[in-house]
Protein backbone atom coordinates (compact mmCIF):
# COMPACT_ATOMS: atom_id res chain seq x y z
CA MET A 1 8.29 61.75 65.97
CA SER A 2 5.78 64.27 66.65
CA LYS A 3 2.85 63.90 68.77
CA VAL A 4 0.38 61.25 67.88
CA PHE A 5 -3.26 60.88 68.87
CA VAL A 6 -4.40 57.55 70.16
CA PHE A 7 -8.52 57.26 70.28
CA GLY A 8 -11.51 55.05 69.95
CA HIS A 9 -14.32 55.49 67.62
CA GLN A 10 -17.24 58.04 67.81
CA ASN A 11 -19.77 57.97 70.59
CA PRO A 12 -17.15 55.91 72.72
CA ASP A 13 -18.07 53.02 74.36
CA THR A 14 -16.13 51.33 77.47
CA ASP A 15 -13.85 49.51 75.05
CA ALA A 16 -12.80 52.28 72.91
CA ILE A 17 -12.02 54.44 76.12
CA ALA A 18 -9.92 51.53 77.44
CA SER A 19 -7.89 50.24 74.79
CA SER A 20 -7.41 54.13 73.53
CA TYR A 21 -6.07 54.86 77.00
CA ALA A 22 -4.18 51.65 77.64
CA PHE A 23 -2.56 51.80 74.33
CA ALA A 24 -1.22 55.39 74.55
CA TYR A 25 0.43 54.30 77.65
CA LEU A 26 2.12 51.58 76.17
CA ALA A 27 3.57 53.46 73.25
CA LYS A 28 5.00 55.95 75.64
CA LYS A 29 6.49 53.33 77.62
CA ALA A 30 7.38 50.78 75.22
CA TYR A 31 7.52 52.47 71.89
CA LYS A 32 8.90 55.97 73.29
CA MET A 33 6.26 57.67 71.28
CA ASP A 34 4.84 61.19 72.01
CA ALA A 35 1.30 59.58 72.65
CA GLU A 36 -1.86 61.32 73.76
CA VAL A 37 -4.95 59.63 74.31
CA VAL A 38 -8.16 61.29 73.47
CA ALA A 39 -11.34 60.74 72.67
CA LEU A 40 -14.25 61.43 69.74
CA GLY A 41 -17.26 61.69 72.30
CA THR A 42 -17.77 62.11 76.42
CA PRO A 43 -17.85 58.78 78.22
CA ASN A 44 -21.53 56.94 78.79
CA GLU A 45 -22.52 56.31 82.33
CA GLU A 46 -20.90 52.88 81.85
CA THR A 47 -17.81 54.01 81.16
CA SER A 48 -17.78 56.59 83.60
CA PHE A 49 -18.50 54.04 86.39
CA ALA A 50 -15.12 52.27 85.13
CA LEU A 51 -12.97 55.47 85.06
CA LYS A 52 -14.26 56.61 88.44
CA SER A 53 -13.55 52.87 89.88
CA PHE A 54 -10.00 53.16 89.20
CA GLY A 55 -9.35 56.93 89.57
CA VAL A 56 -9.01 57.88 85.74
CA GLU A 57 -9.42 61.19 84.15
CA ALA A 58 -11.72 60.87 81.26
CA PRO A 59 -9.65 62.11 77.95
CA ARG A 60 -10.18 65.23 76.73
CA VAL A 61 -12.74 65.43 73.54
CA ILE A 62 -11.67 66.38 70.40
CA THR A 63 -13.36 66.73 66.77
CA SER A 64 -10.18 67.14 64.59
CA ALA A 65 -6.64 65.99 64.67
CA LEU A 66 -5.22 68.65 62.33
CA ALA A 67 -7.32 71.28 63.87
CA GLU A 68 -4.77 70.44 67.50
CA GLY A 69 -1.64 70.30 65.10
CA VAL A 70 -1.35 66.53 64.88
CA ASP A 71 -1.19 64.65 61.84
CA THR A 72 -0.43 60.99 62.71
CA VAL A 73 -2.93 58.94 64.82
CA ILE A 74 -3.50 55.35 66.08
CA LEU A 75 -7.07 53.87 66.18
CA THR A 76 -8.34 51.05 68.71
CA ASP A 77 -11.62 49.61 68.43
CA HIS A 78 -12.68 50.41 65.20
CA ASN A 79 -10.99 51.29 61.58
CA GLU A 80 -13.94 52.30 59.35
CA PHE A 81 -13.38 55.78 58.74
CA GLN A 82 -17.21 56.75 58.93
CA GLN A 83 -16.86 55.84 62.73
CA SER A 84 -13.43 57.48 63.26
CA ILE A 85 -12.43 61.42 63.60
CA SER A 86 -14.06 63.78 61.12
CA ASP A 87 -10.53 64.19 59.10
CA ILE A 88 -9.31 60.62 59.27
CA ALA A 89 -8.49 60.98 55.38
CA ASP A 90 -6.21 63.76 55.79
CA VAL A 91 -3.92 62.36 58.38
CA THR A 92 -1.48 59.72 58.77
CA ILE A 93 -2.73 56.33 60.52
CA PHE A 94 0.43 55.09 62.20
CA GLY A 95 -1.59 52.05 63.54
CA VAL A 96 -4.70 49.92 64.04
CA VAL A 97 -5.68 47.71 66.95
CA ASP A 98 -9.11 46.44 66.42
CA HIS A 99 -11.21 43.27 66.92
CA HIS A 100 -14.04 44.30 64.09
CA ARG A 101 -14.70 43.74 60.39
CA VAL A 102 -12.29 45.66 57.90
CA ALA A 103 -14.27 47.94 55.78
CA ASN A 104 -14.04 51.13 54.07
CA PHE A 105 -10.00 51.33 54.98
CA GLU A 106 -7.11 52.53 52.66
CA THR A 107 -4.14 54.24 53.77
CA ALA A 108 -1.46 55.67 51.36
CA ASN A 109 1.55 54.30 53.71
CA PRO A 110 2.07 50.77 55.56
CA LEU A 111 1.25 50.89 58.98
CA PHE A 112 1.14 48.80 62.25
CA MET A 113 -2.33 46.88 61.98
CA ARG A 114 -3.36 44.32 64.53
CA VAL A 115 -7.05 42.87 63.96
CA GLU A 116 -8.11 39.92 66.16
CA PRO A 117 -11.43 37.95 66.36
CA VAL A 118 -11.46 38.16 70.00
CA GLY A 119 -14.13 39.72 72.54
CA SER A 120 -12.63 43.12 72.68
CA ALA A 121 -9.67 45.66 71.68
CA SER A 122 -8.94 45.61 75.35
CA SER A 123 -8.08 41.88 75.15
CA ILE A 124 -5.54 42.68 72.33
CA VAL A 125 -3.99 45.57 74.15
CA TYR A 126 -3.17 43.64 77.27
CA ARG A 127 -1.60 41.14 75.57
CA MET A 128 0.88 43.54 73.84
CA TYR A 129 1.59 44.37 77.29
CA LYS A 130 2.81 41.03 77.96
CA GLU A 131 4.35 41.01 74.63
CA ASN A 132 6.42 43.82 75.46
CA ASN A 133 7.32 42.79 79.07
CA LEU A 134 5.58 45.94 80.41
CA GLU A 135 3.95 45.82 83.76
CA VAL A 136 -0.02 46.82 83.84
CA PRO A 137 -0.64 49.66 86.21
CA LYS A 138 -3.88 48.75 88.50
CA GLU A 139 -5.83 51.43 87.03
CA ILE A 140 -4.95 50.25 83.25
CA ALA A 141 -5.75 47.01 84.07
CA GLY A 142 -9.06 47.84 85.47
CA LEU A 143 -9.83 49.55 82.46
CA LEU A 144 -8.88 46.97 80.28
CA LEU A 145 -11.05 44.27 82.26
CA SER A 146 -13.80 47.09 81.92
CA GLY A 147 -13.70 46.99 78.35
CA LEU A 148 -13.82 43.39 78.02
CA ILE A 149 -16.39 43.00 80.28
CA SER A 150 -18.43 45.34 78.18
CA ASP A 151 -18.03 43.88 75.06
CA THR A 152 -18.55 40.54 76.09
CA LEU A 153 -21.53 41.02 78.34
CA LEU A 154 -19.21 39.37 81.25
CA LEU A 155 -17.75 36.94 79.09
CA LYS A 156 -21.21 35.64 77.87
CA SER A 157 -21.78 37.15 74.31
CA PRO A 158 -21.01 34.95 71.56
CA THR A 159 -18.05 37.20 70.60
CA THR A 160 -16.21 36.02 73.50
CA HIS A 161 -13.00 34.32 72.55
CA VAL A 162 -11.90 31.11 74.10
CA THR A 163 -8.50 33.54 75.40
CA ASP A 164 -10.83 35.93 76.94
CA HIS A 165 -11.44 33.98 80.02
CA LYS A 166 -7.89 34.29 80.94
CA VAL A 167 -7.17 37.79 80.06
CA ALA A 168 -10.16 38.26 82.08
CA GLU A 169 -9.16 36.50 85.06
CA GLU A 170 -5.46 37.84 85.00
CA LEU A 171 -6.88 41.57 84.77
CA ALA A 172 -9.35 40.88 87.40
CA ALA A 173 -6.02 39.79 89.63
CA LEU A 174 -4.22 43.08 88.70
CA ALA A 175 -7.07 45.46 89.09
CA GLN A 176 -7.75 43.85 92.50
CA VAL A 177 -11.47 43.11 91.85
CA ASN A 178 -13.79 40.18 92.05
CA LEU A 179 -14.68 39.73 88.11
CA GLU A 180 -18.30 38.57 88.74
CA GLU A 181 -19.06 41.29 91.24
CA TYR A 182 -17.34 44.15 89.60
CA GLY A 183 -18.48 43.19 85.80
CA MET A 184 -22.05 43.14 87.18
CA SER A 185 -21.89 46.38 89.08
CA LEU A 186 -20.05 47.83 85.75
CA LEU A 187 -23.07 46.55 83.30
CA LYS A 188 -25.85 47.59 85.53
CA ALA A 189 -24.18 51.20 85.59
CA GLY A 190 -24.91 51.46 81.79
CA THR A 191 -28.38 50.38 82.02
CA ASN A 192 -29.73 53.82 83.84
CA LEU A 193 -31.74 55.01 80.69
CA THR A 194 -34.26 56.96 82.67
CA SER A 195 -32.15 59.94 82.78
CA LYS A 196 -31.35 60.20 78.83
CA SER A 197 -33.53 61.97 76.57
CA GLU A 198 -34.85 59.82 73.20
CA ALA A 199 -32.03 61.35 71.35
CA GLU A 200 -29.50 60.81 73.78
CA LEU A 201 -30.60 57.13 74.03
CA ILE A 202 -30.54 56.23 70.36
CA ASP A 203 -26.82 57.53 70.31
CA ILE A 204 -25.54 55.89 73.57
CA ASP A 205 -23.69 53.10 71.46
CA ALA A 206 -24.20 53.54 67.71
CA LYS A 207 -22.39 53.17 64.68
CA THR A 208 -23.08 53.87 60.71
CA PHE A 209 -21.90 51.03 58.48
CA GLU A 210 -22.32 51.22 54.72
CA LEU A 211 -24.09 48.43 53.31
CA ASN A 212 -24.24 48.00 49.30
CA GLY A 213 -24.25 51.82 48.98
CA ASN A 214 -26.80 52.03 51.93
CA PRO A 215 -25.59 54.29 55.41
CA VAL A 216 -27.08 52.17 58.14
CA ARG A 217 -27.31 53.25 61.82
CA VAL A 218 -27.32 50.35 64.30
CA ALA A 219 -27.68 51.33 67.44
CA GLN A 220 -27.42 49.48 71.04
CA VAL A 221 -28.50 50.20 74.40
CA ASN A 222 -28.36 47.59 77.51
CA THR A 223 -31.36 47.00 79.81
CA VAL A 224 -32.94 44.79 82.29
CA ASP A 225 -36.14 45.40 81.22
CA ILE A 226 -37.18 45.80 77.45
CA ALA A 227 -40.68 46.47 78.25
CA GLU A 228 -39.66 49.63 80.10
CA VAL A 229 -37.54 51.06 77.04
CA LEU A 230 -40.50 50.34 74.65
CA GLU A 231 -43.02 52.33 76.81
CA ARG A 232 -40.87 55.21 75.28
CA GLN A 233 -41.25 53.82 71.88
CA GLU A 234 -42.91 56.93 70.17
CA ALA A 235 -40.56 59.32 71.59
CA ILE A 236 -37.83 57.18 70.44
CA GLU A 237 -38.81 56.82 66.83
CA ALA A 238 -39.33 60.56 66.78
CA ALA A 239 -35.67 60.88 67.52
CA ILE A 240 -34.73 58.17 65.16
CA MET A 241 -36.89 60.09 62.26
CA GLU A 242 -35.16 63.40 63.07
CA ALA A 243 -31.67 61.53 62.94
CA ILE A 244 -32.26 59.94 59.72
CA ALA A 245 -33.28 63.53 58.45
CA LYS A 246 -30.35 64.98 59.67
CA GLU A 247 -28.03 62.46 58.99
CA GLY A 248 -29.20 60.77 55.80
CA TYR A 249 -29.17 57.46 57.31
CA SER A 250 -31.16 54.90 54.73
CA ASP A 251 -32.24 52.81 57.88
CA PHE A 252 -31.67 52.89 61.76
CA VAL A 253 -31.59 49.42 63.40
CA LEU A 254 -31.93 49.68 67.36
CA MET A 255 -30.91 46.80 69.39
CA ILE A 256 -33.00 46.96 73.02
CA THR A 257 -30.92 44.33 74.85
CA ASP A 258 -31.53 42.49 77.95
CA ILE A 259 -28.37 41.71 79.97
CA VAL A 260 -29.76 39.52 82.48
CA ASN A 261 -31.68 36.82 80.00
CA SER A 262 -29.38 37.57 76.80
CA ASN A 263 -31.95 38.40 74.25
CA SER A 264 -32.94 41.81 72.30
CA GLU A 265 -35.73 43.44 70.87
CA ILE A 266 -34.91 44.96 67.43
CA LEU A 267 -36.66 48.32 67.16
CA ALA A 268 -36.33 49.34 62.85
CA ILE A 269 -37.00 52.31 60.72
CA GLY A 270 -35.84 53.35 57.18
CA SER A 271 -36.41 52.48 53.69
CA ASN A 272 -35.10 49.08 53.42
CA MET A 273 -37.47 46.95 56.49
CA ASP A 274 -37.87 44.23 53.87
CA LYS A 275 -33.92 43.62 54.05
CA VAL A 276 -34.12 43.89 57.78
CA GLU A 277 -36.67 41.44 58.25
CA ALA A 278 -35.04 39.16 55.96
CA ALA A 279 -31.81 39.55 57.83
CA PHE A 280 -33.36 38.17 61.04
CA ASN A 281 -35.83 36.04 59.13
CA PHE A 282 -38.84 38.00 61.40
CA THR A 283 -41.59 40.25 60.95
CA LEU A 284 -41.74 43.38 62.46
CA GLU A 285 -45.04 44.86 64.04
CA ASN A 286 -45.24 48.14 65.11
CA ASN A 287 -41.71 48.49 64.06
CA HIS A 288 -40.40 46.10 66.36
CA ALA A 289 -39.65 42.56 66.92
CA PHE A 290 -37.91 39.96 69.18
CA LEU A 291 -34.41 38.40 68.48
CA ALA A 292 -33.81 35.84 71.09
CA GLY A 293 -30.46 35.11 71.96
CA ALA A 294 -29.11 38.01 70.16
CA VAL A 295 -26.49 40.21 72.40
CA SER A 296 -24.02 41.32 69.93
CA ARG A 297 -24.15 43.84 67.13
CA LYS A 298 -21.06 42.91 65.71
CA LYS A 299 -21.96 39.09 65.55
CA GLN A 300 -25.67 38.84 65.44
CA VAL A 301 -26.79 41.77 64.00
CA VAL A 302 -24.31 43.98 61.48
CA PRO A 303 -22.91 40.44 59.46
CA GLN A 304 -26.77 39.69 58.95
CA LEU A 305 -27.79 42.93 57.89
CA THR A 306 -24.66 42.71 55.44
CA GLU A 307 -25.97 39.95 53.60
CA SER A 308 -28.90 40.88 53.15
CA PHE A 309 -28.38 44.03 52.22
CA GLY A 310 -26.49 42.46 49.66
CA ASN A 311 -28.66 40.44 48.01
């Protein structure tokens, strides 16, 4: 088989980078594939912290597989086409490792597909190492641990699966770090928003979902001070309106998540605000509202929006 690209979703978060990096190594060692990890965007500050912590170079960024002479790909941490590489419909998808819903996904040929309702794609990849009796190098254990910590907010998110706790403990031991200490350092590294422009802020961790024919952009930023982010509301809203006009989103929903107290403020703009309000049973005031206990886009925001937009 010729070269295969392994990558996570656009605007890659720590789990997307970690799971793709680790799976490319697995594919080479266990499956004897000519696999190369690439990325569909530059790492954010949290991911950069993880890469630096374990001495790993960031994957090179690409926008097209075919332009690189590669026609076969493996997806990690996503499966929806609008979240993937630009020419995803024109390449062969050899496999998928994901922990999200399956939507807008169709292939011409059978494929290897591993989708599980666990806290991170990194959790799945780690278990695949064990299934293949493949030793996990320290740096890969560190990245996989980082992906799990990031997606579960240090195992506090409702997306955390019961098995994720043991996975985290084992990976921390392999990476030779203290789980709690490293975890908090990683999460705090991703909350430095002062250096980000408003356009960058709303794109740090953002995905587009097709909800009953509506392209809805759902973004999330982590912080230790929601009020500090809302001080920039006017400029953030201007950036959102510019993104809506440029990309054709029907609605834009921004989660501003307090990682210390496990709550979020929802800032929303678009043509279906009645459906956004119905999704969370709140009333937007000045385009935003408090959502107690919400930290997970995957479990506490997207399913509710999907149901509301479907009604």
